[in-house]
Every structure is written in C-alpha cells, then in structure tokens.
CSV table of C-alpha atoms and ligand atoms in Angstrom, one decimal:
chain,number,residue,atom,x,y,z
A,1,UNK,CA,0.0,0.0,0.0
A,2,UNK,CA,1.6,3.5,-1.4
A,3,UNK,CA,2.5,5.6,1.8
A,4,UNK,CA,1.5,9.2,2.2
A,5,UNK,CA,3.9,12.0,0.7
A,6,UNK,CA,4.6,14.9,2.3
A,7,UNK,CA,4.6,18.1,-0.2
A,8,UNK,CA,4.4,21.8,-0.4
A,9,UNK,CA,3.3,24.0,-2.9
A,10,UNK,CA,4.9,26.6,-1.8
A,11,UNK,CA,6.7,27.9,1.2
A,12,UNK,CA,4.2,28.1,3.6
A,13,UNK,CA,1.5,25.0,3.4
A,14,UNK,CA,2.1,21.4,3.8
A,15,UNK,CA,0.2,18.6,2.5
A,16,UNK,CA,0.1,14.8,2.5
A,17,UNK,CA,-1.1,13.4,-1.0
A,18,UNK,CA,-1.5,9.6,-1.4
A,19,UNK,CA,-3.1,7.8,-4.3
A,20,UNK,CA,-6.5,6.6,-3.9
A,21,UNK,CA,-7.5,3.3,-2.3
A,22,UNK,CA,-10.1,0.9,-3.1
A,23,UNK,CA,-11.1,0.8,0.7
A,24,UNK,CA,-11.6,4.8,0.1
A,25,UNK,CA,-15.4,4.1,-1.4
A,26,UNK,CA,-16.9,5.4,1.7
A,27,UNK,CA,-14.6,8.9,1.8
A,28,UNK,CA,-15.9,9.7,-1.5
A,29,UNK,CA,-19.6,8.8,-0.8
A,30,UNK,CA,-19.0,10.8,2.4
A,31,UNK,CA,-17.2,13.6,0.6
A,32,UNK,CA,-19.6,14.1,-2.5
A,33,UNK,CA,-22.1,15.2,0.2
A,34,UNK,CA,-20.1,18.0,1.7
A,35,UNK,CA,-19.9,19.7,-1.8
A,36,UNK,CA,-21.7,22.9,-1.9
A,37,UNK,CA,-24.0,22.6,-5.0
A,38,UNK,CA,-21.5,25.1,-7.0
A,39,UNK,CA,-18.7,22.9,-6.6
A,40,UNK,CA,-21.0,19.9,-7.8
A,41,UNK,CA,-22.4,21.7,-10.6
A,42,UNK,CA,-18.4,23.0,-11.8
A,43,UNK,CA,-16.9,19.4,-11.4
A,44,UNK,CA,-20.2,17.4,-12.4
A,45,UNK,CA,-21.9,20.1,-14.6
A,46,UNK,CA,-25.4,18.9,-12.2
A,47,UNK,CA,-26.4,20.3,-9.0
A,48,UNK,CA,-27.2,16.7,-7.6
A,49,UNK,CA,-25.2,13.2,-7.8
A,50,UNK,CA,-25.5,9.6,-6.7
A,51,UNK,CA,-22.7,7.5,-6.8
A,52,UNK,CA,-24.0,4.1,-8.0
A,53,UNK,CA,-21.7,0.9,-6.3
A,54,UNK,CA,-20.6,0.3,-9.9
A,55,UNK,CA,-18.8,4.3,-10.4
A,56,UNK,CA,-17.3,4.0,-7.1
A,57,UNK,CA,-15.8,0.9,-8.0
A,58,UNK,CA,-14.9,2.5,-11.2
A,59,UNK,CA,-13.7,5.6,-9.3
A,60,UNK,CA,-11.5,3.7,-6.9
A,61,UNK,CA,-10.5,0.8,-9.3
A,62,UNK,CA,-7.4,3.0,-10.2
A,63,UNK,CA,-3.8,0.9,-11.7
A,64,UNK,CA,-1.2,4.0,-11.0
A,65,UNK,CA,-0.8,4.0,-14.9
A,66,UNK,CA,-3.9,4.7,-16.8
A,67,UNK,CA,-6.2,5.5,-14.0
A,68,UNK,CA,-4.7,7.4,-11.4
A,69,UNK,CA,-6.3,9.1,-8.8
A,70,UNK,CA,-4.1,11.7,-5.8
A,71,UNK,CA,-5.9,12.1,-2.5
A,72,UNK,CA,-4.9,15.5,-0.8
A,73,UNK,CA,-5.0,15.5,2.9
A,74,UNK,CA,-4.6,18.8,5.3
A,75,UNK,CA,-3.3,17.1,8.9
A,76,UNK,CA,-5.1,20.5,10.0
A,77,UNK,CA,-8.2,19.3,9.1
A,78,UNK,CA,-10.3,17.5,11.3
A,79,UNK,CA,-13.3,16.1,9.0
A,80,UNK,CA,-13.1,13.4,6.1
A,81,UNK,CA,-9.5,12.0,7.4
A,82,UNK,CA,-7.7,15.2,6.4
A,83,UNK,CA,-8.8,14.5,2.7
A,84,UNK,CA,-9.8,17.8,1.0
A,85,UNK,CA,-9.3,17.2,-2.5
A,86,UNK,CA,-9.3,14.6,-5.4
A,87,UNK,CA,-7.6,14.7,-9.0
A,88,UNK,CA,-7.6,11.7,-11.4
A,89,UNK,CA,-6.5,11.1,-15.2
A,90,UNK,CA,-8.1,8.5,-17.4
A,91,UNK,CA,-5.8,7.7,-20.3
A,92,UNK,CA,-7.7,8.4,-23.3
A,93,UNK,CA,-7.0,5.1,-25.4
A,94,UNK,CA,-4.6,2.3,-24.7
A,95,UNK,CA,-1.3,3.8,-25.4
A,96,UNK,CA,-2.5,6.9,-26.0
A,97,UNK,CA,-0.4,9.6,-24.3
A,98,UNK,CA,-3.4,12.2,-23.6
A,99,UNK,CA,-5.5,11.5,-20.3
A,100,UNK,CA,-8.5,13.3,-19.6
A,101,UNK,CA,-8.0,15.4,-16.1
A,102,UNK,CA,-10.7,16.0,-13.6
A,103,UNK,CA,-9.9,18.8,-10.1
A,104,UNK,CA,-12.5,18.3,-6.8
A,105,UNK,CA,-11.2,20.7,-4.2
A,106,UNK,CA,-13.9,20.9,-1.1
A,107,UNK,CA,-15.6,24.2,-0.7
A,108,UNK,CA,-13.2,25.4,2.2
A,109,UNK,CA,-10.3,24.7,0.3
A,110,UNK,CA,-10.5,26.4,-2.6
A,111,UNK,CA,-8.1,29.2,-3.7
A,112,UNK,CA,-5.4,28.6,-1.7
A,113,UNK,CA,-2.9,26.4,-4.5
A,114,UNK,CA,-4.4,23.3,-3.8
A,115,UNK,CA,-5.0,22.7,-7.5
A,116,UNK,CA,-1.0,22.8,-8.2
A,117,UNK,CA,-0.4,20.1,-5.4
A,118,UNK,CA,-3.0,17.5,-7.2
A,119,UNK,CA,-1.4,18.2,-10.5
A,120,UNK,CA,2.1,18.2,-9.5
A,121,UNK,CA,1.1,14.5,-8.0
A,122,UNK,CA,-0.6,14.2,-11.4
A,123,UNK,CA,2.0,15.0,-13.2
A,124,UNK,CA,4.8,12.9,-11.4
A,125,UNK,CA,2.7,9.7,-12.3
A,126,UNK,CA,2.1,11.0,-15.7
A,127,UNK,CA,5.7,11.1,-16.8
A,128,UNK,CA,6.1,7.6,-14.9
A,129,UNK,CA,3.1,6.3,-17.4
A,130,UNK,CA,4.5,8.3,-20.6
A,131,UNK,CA,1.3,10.6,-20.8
A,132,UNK,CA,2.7,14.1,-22.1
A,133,UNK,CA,-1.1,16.1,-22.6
A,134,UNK,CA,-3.8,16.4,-19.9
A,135,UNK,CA,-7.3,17.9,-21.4
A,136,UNK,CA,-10.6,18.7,-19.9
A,137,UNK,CA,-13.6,20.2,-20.5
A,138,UNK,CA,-14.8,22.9,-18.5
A,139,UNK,CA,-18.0,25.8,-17.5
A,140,UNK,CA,-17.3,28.9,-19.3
A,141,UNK,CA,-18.4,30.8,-16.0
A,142,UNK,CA,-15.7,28.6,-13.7
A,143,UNK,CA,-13.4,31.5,-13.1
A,144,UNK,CA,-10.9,29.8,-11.3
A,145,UNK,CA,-10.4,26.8,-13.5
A,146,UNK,CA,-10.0,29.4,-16.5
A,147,UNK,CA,-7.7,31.3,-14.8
A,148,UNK,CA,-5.9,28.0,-13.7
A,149,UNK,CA,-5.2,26.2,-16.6
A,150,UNK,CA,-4.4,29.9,-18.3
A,151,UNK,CA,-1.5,30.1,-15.7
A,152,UNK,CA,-0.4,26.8,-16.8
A,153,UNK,CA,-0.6,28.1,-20.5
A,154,UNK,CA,-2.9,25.8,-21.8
A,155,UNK,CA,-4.5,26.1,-25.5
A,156,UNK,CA,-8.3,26.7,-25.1
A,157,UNK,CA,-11.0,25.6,-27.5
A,158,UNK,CA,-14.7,25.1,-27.9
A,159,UNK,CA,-15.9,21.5,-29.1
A,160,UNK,CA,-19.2,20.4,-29.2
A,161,UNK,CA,-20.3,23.8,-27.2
A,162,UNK,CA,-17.9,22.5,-24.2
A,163,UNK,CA,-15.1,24.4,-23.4
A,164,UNK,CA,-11.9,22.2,-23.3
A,165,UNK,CA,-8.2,23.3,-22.1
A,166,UNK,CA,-5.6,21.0,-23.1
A,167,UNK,CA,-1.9,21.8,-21.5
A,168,UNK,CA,1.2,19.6,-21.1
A,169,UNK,CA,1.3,17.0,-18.5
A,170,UNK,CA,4.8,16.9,-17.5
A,171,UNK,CA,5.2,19.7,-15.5
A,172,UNK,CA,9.0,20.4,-16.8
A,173,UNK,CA,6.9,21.3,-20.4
A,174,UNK,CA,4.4,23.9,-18.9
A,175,UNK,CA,5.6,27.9,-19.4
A,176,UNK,CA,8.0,29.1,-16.7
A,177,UNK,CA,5.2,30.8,-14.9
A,178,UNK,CA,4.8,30.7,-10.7
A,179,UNK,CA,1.5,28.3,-11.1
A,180,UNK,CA,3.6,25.6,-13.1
A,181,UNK,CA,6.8,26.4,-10.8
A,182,UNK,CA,4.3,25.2,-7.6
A,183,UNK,CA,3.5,22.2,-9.5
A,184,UNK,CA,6.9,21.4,-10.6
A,185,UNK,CA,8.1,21.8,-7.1
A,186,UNK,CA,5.0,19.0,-5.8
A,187,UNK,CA,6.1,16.6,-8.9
A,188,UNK,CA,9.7,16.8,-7.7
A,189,UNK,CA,8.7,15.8,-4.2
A,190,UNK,CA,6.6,13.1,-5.4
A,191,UNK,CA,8.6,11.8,-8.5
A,192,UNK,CA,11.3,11.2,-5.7
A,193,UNK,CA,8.9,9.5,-3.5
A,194,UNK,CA,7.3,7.3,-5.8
A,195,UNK,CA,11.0,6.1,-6.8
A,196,UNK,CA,12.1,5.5,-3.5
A,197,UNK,CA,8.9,3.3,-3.1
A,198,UNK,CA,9.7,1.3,-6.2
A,199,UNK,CA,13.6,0.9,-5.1
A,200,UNK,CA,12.6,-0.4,-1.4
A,201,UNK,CA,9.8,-2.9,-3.1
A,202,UNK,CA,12.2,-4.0,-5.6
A,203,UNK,CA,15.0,-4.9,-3.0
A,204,UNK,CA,11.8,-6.5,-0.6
A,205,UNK,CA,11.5,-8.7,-3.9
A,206,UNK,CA,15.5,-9.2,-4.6
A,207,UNK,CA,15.6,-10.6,-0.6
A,208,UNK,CA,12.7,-12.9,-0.3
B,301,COA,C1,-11.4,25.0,-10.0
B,301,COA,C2,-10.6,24.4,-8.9
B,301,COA,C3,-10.0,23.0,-9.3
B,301,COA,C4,-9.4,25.3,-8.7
B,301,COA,O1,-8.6,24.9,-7.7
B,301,COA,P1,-8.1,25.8,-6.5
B,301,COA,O2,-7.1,25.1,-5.7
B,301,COA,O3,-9.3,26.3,-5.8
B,301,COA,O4,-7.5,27.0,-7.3
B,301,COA,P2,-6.1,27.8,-7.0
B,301,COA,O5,-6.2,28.3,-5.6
B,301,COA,O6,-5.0,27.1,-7.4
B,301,COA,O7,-6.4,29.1,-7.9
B,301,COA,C5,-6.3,29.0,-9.3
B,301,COA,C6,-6.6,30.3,-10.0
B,301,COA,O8,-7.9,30.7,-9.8
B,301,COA,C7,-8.1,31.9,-9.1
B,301,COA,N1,-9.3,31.7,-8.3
B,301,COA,C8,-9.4,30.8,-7.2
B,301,COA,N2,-10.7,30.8,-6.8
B,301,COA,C9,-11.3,31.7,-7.6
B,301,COA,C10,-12.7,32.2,-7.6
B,301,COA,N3,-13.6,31.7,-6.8
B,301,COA,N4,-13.0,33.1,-8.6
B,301,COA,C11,-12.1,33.5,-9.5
B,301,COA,N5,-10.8,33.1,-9.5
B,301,COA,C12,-10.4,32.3,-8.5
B,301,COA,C13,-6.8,32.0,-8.3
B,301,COA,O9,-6.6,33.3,-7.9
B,301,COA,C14,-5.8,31.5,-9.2
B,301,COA,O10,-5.5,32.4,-10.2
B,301,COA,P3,-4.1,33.2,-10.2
B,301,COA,O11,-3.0,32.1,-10.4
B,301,COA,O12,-4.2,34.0,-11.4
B,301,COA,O13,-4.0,33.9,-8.9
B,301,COA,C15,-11.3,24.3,-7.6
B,301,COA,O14,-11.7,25.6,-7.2
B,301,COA,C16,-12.5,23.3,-7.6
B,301,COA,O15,-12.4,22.2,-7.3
B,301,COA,N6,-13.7,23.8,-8.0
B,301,COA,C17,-14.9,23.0,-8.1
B,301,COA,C18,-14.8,21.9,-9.0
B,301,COA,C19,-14.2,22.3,-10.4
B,301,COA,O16,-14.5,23.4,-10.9
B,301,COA,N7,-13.4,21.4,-11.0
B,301,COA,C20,-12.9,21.8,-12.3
B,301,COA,C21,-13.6,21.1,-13.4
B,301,COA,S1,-12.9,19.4,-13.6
C-alpha cells in the first residue's frame, strides 16, 4: 500500500497526498455530500449526484498507470480523514499519451494552490506512465479553473459547445510561470517518493 507524501506547494503549506484506495469508497460517498452545489455543478456540470456501487468501484478501481487518482489531505483538518481534494487522469485510449483530467477541491479549500499540489502528484505519475497532454472540459463561468489552466498556459478551444483546455502533462513542459513552478516543485517531491517506493519494493523482492 503506497504511503503518504509529504509536499508543499509553496513555502508556507504542507500537505500529504497519497493515491486513492479501493477501501476509500466510503470517503468519496461521504465527501460528495459536503460539496456545496456550486462545486458539484463546476466538477459534475449537475447540482445533484448519486454514486452508483458500480462508479465507485470504477472511481476507486485505479492501476497507478492509466487511472490514477491523488488524495490531498490537510493534517489540520479534522473532518473526512484530512482528505480535501481529489484529482484523477483517465488515459484516453490504450497507449495513447493524452489523459483526460478531472480537479475536486472541497468548498473550504478552494483558492489557496491546492489545485497545483494534485497536478504536480498528477503530473509525477504522468511522466512515470509516458502521458505528455492532460485535457478537460470545463464551465465557461468557472473562473478559477480558467484562470488556472491559463496560468499553466494551456490552448483553449470550444468542441461540441464545451469548453476544453488542453496543456502539457509533465510539469517540466508547462511555461515558466509561478503556477507551473508550484506544480513542478510538488512533482519533484513526489517523483522522488514514488521512486524511493519502487527501489525499497524491488530490493523486498531481490531478498525474499
Ligand atoms: C477549479 C478548482 C479546481 C481550482 O482549484 P483551487 O485550488 O481552488 O485554485 P487555486 O487556488 O490554485 O487558484 C487557481 C486560480 O484561480 C483563481 N481563483 C481561485 N478561486 C477563484 C474564484 N472563486 N473566482 C475567481 N478566481 C479564482 C486563483 O486566484 C488562481 O488564479 P491566479 O493564479 O491568477 O491567482 C477548484 O476551485 C474546484 O475544485 N472547484 C470546483 C470543481 C471544479 O470546478 N473542478 C474543475 C472542473 S474538472
């Protein structure tokens, strides 16, 4: 079982992120129902959602290469474990490199970075998995996921009346501005912890 990872977007907050667990079906269910109905309708584009048992299994059924999902967790915050955020890709195709990216900060989290920690933790597995563009569609009124994946430079276009932002996944290919330079500082952190989990499993193997 992947261990947390200790990151920071910046100087002054820290974080755990940790991928998401099958046994974390009930933290979503649990979760889902804090959203205020803006944050629903942004993520969801509904005001009102029911996880059947077969999406949570989907949700939480992730394989670290072509369905990952990063848990945020604030050791500050008393309800839901700490967890205050999910991010996932979904690979487009098999062996495609573009992934379809979806952001859930909760309601009392939002605008402070948190979006550059799950897609620095995004990115790190992305690079692992050889996925090199993120996409996703978005509201035309969300303000602060326009003026997110602007900061991260990403190419803008209208298909099928959705607005979709497409940007580079590995964070060392984003423009050298201070939202991708917070992301490229969580992917360090966890590309280096991710590694050191592989080296200690591989020389668990090597002994036994
Ligand atoms: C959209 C979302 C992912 C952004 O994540 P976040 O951690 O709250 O955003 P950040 O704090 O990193 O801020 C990103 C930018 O938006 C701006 N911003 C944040 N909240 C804002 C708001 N309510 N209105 C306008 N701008 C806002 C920030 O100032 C920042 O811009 P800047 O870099 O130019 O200063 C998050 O708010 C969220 O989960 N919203 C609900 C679900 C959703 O919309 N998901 C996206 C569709 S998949």
């Amino acid at each position: 079982m992947s261990a947390s990872i200790a990151v920071t977007a910046d100087n002054r907050t820290n974080y755990l992120v940790r991928p998401l667990r099958r046994e974390d079906r009930q933290l979503i269910e649990r979760a889902l129902k804090l959203l205020s109905a803006e944050t629903l309708y942004a993520r969801f584009h509904s005001r009102g959602i029911r996880l059947s048992a077969r999406d949570l299994d989907y949700l939480t059924n992730t394989d670290a290469r072509d369905h990952v999902s990063w848990l945020v967790i604030d050791p500050s915050e008393k309800s839901q474990d700490g967890a205050i955020a999910l991010g996932r890709y979904v690979r487009e195709a098999e062996a495609s490199s573009r992934a379809e990216v979806a952001l859930t900060i909760c309601d009392r989290h939002q605008g402070q970075g948190v979006s550059k920690v799950l897609l620095g933790a995004l990115g790190a597995s992305a690079m692992a998995a050889g996925i090199e563009r993120f996409h996703g569609s978005l509201l035309s009124e969300n303000q602060a996921m326009r003026r997110l994946v602007q900061s991260l430079g990403a190419e803008i276009s209208i298909q099928d009346g959705a607005v979709v932002a497409e940007a580079a996944a590995n964070p060392w290919s984003l423009p050298d501005t201070a939202a991708a330079q917070r992301v490229r500082r969580v992917a360090t952190q966890v590309g280096a912890a991710l590694a050191a989990q592989r080296s200690s499993a591989s020389s668990v193997r090597m002994r036994s």
